[in-house]
Tab-separated table of C-alpha atoms in Angstrom:
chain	number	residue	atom	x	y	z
A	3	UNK	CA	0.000	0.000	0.000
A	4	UNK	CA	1.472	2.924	-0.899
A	5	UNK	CA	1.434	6.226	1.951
A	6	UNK	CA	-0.373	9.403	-0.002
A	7	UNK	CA	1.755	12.353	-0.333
A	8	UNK	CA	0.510	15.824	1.305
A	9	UNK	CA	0.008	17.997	-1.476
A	10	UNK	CA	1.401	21.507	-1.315
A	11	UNK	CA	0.517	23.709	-4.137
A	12	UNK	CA	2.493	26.690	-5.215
A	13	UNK	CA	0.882	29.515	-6.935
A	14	UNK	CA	2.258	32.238	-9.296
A	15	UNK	CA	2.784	34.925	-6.271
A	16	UNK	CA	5.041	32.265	-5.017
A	17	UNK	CA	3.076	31.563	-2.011
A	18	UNK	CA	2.828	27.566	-1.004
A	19	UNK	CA	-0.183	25.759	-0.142
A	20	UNK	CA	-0.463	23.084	2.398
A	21	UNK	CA	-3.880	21.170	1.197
A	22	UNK	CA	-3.863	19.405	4.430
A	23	UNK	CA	-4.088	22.042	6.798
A	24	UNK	CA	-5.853	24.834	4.222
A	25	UNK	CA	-3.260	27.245	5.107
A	26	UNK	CA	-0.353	29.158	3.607
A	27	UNK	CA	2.847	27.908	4.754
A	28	UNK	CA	6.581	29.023	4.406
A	29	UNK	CA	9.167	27.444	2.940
A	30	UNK	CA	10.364	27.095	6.150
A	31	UNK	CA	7.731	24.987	7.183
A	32	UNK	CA	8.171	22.466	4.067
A	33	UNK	CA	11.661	21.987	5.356
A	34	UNK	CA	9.853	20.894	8.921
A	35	UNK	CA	8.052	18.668	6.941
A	36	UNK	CA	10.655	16.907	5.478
A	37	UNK	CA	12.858	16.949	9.035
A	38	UNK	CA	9.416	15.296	9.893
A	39	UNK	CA	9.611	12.444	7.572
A	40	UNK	CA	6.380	13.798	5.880
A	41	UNK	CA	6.723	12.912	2.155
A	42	UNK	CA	5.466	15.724	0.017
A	43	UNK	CA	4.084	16.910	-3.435
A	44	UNK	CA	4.667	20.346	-4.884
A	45	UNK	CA	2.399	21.131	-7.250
A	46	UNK	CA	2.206	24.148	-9.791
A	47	UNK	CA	-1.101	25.264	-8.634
A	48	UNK	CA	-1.783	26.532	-12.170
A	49	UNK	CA	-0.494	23.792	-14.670
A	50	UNK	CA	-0.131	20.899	-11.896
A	51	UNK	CA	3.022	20.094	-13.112
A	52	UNK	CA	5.196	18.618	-10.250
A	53	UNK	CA	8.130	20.989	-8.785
A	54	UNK	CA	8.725	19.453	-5.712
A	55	UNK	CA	12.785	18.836	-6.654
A	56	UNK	CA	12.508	22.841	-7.597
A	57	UNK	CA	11.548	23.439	-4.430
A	58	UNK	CA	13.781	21.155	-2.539
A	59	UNK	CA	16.592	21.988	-4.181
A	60	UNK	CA	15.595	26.054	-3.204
A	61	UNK	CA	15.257	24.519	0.616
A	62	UNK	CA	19.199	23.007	0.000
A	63	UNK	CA	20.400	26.702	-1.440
A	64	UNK	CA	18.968	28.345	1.208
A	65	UNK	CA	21.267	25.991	3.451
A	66	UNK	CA	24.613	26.378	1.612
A	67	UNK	CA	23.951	29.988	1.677
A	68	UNK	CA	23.577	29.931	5.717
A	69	UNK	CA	26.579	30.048	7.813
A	70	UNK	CA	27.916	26.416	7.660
A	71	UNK	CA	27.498	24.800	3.884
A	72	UNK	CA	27.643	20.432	3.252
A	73	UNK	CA	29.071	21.018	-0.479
A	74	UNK	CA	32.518	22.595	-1.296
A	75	UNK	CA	33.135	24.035	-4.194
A	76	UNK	CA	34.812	21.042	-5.773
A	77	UNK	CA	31.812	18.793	-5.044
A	78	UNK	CA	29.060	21.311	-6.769
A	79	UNK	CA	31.497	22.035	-9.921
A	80	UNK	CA	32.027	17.942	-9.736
A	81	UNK	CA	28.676	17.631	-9.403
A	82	UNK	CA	27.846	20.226	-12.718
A	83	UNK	CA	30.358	18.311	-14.402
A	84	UNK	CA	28.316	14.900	-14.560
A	85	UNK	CA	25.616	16.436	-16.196
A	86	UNK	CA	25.346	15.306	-19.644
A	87	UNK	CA	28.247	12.474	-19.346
A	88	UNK	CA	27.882	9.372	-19.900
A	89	UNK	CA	27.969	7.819	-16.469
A	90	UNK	CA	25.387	10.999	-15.351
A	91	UNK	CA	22.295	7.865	-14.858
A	92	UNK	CA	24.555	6.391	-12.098
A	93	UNK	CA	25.484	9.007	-9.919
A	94	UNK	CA	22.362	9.690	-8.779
A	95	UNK	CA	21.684	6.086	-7.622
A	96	UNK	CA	25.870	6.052	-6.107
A	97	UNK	CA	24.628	9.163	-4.028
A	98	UNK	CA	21.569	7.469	-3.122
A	99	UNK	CA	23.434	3.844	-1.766
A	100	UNK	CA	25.725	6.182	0.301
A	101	UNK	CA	23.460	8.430	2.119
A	102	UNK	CA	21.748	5.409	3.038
A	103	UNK	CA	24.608	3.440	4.554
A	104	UNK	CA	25.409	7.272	6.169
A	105	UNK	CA	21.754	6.927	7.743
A	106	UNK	CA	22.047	3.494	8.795
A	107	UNK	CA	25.584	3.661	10.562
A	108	UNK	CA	24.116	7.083	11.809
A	109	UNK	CA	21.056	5.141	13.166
A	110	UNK	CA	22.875	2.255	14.824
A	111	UNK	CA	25.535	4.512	16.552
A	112	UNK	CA	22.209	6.929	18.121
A	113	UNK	CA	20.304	3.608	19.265
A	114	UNK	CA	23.669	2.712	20.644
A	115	UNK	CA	23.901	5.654	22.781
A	116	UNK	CA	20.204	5.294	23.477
A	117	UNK	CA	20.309	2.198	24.923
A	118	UNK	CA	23.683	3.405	26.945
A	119	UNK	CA	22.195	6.546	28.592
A	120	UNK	CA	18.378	6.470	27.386
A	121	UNK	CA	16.444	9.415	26.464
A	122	UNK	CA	17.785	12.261	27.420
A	123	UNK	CA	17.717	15.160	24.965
A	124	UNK	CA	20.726	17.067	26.592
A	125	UNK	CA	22.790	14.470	27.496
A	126	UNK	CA	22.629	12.844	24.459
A	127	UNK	CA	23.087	16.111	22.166
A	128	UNK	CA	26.154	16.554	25.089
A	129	UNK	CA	27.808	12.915	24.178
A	130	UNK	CA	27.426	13.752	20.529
A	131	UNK	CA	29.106	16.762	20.586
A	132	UNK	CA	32.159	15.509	22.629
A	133	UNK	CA	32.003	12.411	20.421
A	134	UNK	CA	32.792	14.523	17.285
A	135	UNK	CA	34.641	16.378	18.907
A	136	UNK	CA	36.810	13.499	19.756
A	137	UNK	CA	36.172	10.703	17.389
A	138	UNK	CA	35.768	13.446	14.582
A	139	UNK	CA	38.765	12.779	12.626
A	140	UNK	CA	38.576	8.680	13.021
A	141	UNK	CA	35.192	9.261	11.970
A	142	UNK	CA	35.899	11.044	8.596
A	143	UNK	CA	38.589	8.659	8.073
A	144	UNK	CA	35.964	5.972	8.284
A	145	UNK	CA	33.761	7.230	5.831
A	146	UNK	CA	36.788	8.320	3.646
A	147	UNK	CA	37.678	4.571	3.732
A	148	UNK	CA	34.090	3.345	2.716
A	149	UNK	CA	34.219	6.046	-0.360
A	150	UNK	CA	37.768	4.721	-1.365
A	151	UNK	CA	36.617	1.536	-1.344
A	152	UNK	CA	33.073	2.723	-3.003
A	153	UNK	CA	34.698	4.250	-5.762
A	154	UNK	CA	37.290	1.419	-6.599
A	155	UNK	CA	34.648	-0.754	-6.774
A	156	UNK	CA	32.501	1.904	-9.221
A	157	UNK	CA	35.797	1.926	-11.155
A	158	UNK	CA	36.221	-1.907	-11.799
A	159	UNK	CA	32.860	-1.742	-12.810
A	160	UNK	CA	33.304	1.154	-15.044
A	161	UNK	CA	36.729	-0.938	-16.581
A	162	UNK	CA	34.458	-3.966	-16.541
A	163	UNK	CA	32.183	-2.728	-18.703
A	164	UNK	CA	34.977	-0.937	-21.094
A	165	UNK	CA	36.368	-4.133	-21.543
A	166	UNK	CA	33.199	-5.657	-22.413
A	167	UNK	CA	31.587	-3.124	-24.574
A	168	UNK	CA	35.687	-3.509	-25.934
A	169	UNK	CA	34.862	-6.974	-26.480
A	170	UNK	CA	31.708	-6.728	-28.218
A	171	UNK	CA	32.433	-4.304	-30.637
A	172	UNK	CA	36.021	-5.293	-32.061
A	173	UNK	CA	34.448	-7.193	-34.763
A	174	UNK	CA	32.956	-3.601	-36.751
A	175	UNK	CA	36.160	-2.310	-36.982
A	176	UNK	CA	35.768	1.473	-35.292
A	177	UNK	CA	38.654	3.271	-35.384
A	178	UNK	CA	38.631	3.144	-31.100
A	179	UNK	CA	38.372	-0.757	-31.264
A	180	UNK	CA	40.796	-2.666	-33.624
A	181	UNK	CA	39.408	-5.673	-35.071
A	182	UNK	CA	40.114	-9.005	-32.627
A	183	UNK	CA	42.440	-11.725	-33.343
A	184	UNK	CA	41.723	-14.746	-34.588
A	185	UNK	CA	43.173	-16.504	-31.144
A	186	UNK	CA	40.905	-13.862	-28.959
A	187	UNK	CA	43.313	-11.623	-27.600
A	188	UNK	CA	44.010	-7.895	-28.444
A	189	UNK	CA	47.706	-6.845	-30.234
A	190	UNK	CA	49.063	-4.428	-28.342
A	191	UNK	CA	50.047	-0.908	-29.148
A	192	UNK	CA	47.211	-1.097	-32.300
């Protein structure tokens, strides 16, 4: 069964719509929403087309524009650069595995302080801020680790398919792929 979206239209005065609530809300308040788990639908309230990345992606420039940005320069100009490449389908999904993986090991380490200390708000906002603060830099080496090892991996896959796309065009003769032997292995340095 799938969980019905709550509809927020957006009309041409650029004021948002909550159709749940019949009120106006701020842009603001969609972020809540999403910080809430609440999955959303932005409508243009005049041709109903849907602009709910528009407007997510407005909630994300708002937040690099604040006082302490996720994305350096080199990951947004990376991230312009795979537009309109070739491997452009897959990064999306590659972003998508590793935020998840991010969530889950982000999950399992605040159940494990739950369970250590329970449910208290300060002391467990305390913990995690001496935790960073401390296990910070092991941290990022973690994750730097996991990416090494997530992007050799995309890499022998990107070679893997080289080789075969390689393989199945040598017989047409393009000037990129010399024809194949006869005995089923490439000459070198043709």
């Amino acid at each position: 069964m799938s969980v019905e979206k709550r509809v927020i239209k957006k009309y041409p005065h650029r004021r948002l719509y909550d159709t749940a609530t019949s009120s106006y809300i701020t842009l603001g308040d969609v972020k809540q929403l999403v910080l809430d788990n609440v999955d959303i639908q932005v409508v243009d309230a005049k041709t109903h087309d849907d602009i709910t990345r528009g407007v997510l992606l407005q909630i994300i420039l708002e937040e690099e524009s604040g006082g302490s940005p996720m994305f350096s320069y080199e990951v947004l100009t990376q991230f312009i650069r795979f537009y309109g490449q070739a491997m452009q389908g897959m990064m999306g999904p590659f972003l998508e595995k590793n935020l998840q993986v991010f969530v889950q090991l982000q999950q399992k380490i605040q159940e494990q302080t739950k369970a250590m200390y329970g449910d208290n708000p300060l002391l467990g906002a305390k913990l995690w801020g001496d935790f960073l603060n401390f296990q910070g830099p092991a941290m990022q080496n973690m994750m730097s680790s996991y990416l090494d090892q997530s992007t050799n991996m995309f890499l022998d896959m990107q070679n893997r398919m080289q080789e075969q796309a390689r393989t199945m065009f040598t017989g047409f003769g393009f000037p990129a792929y010399p024809p194949a032997r006869e005995d089923g292995k490439d000459e070198p340095g043709k």
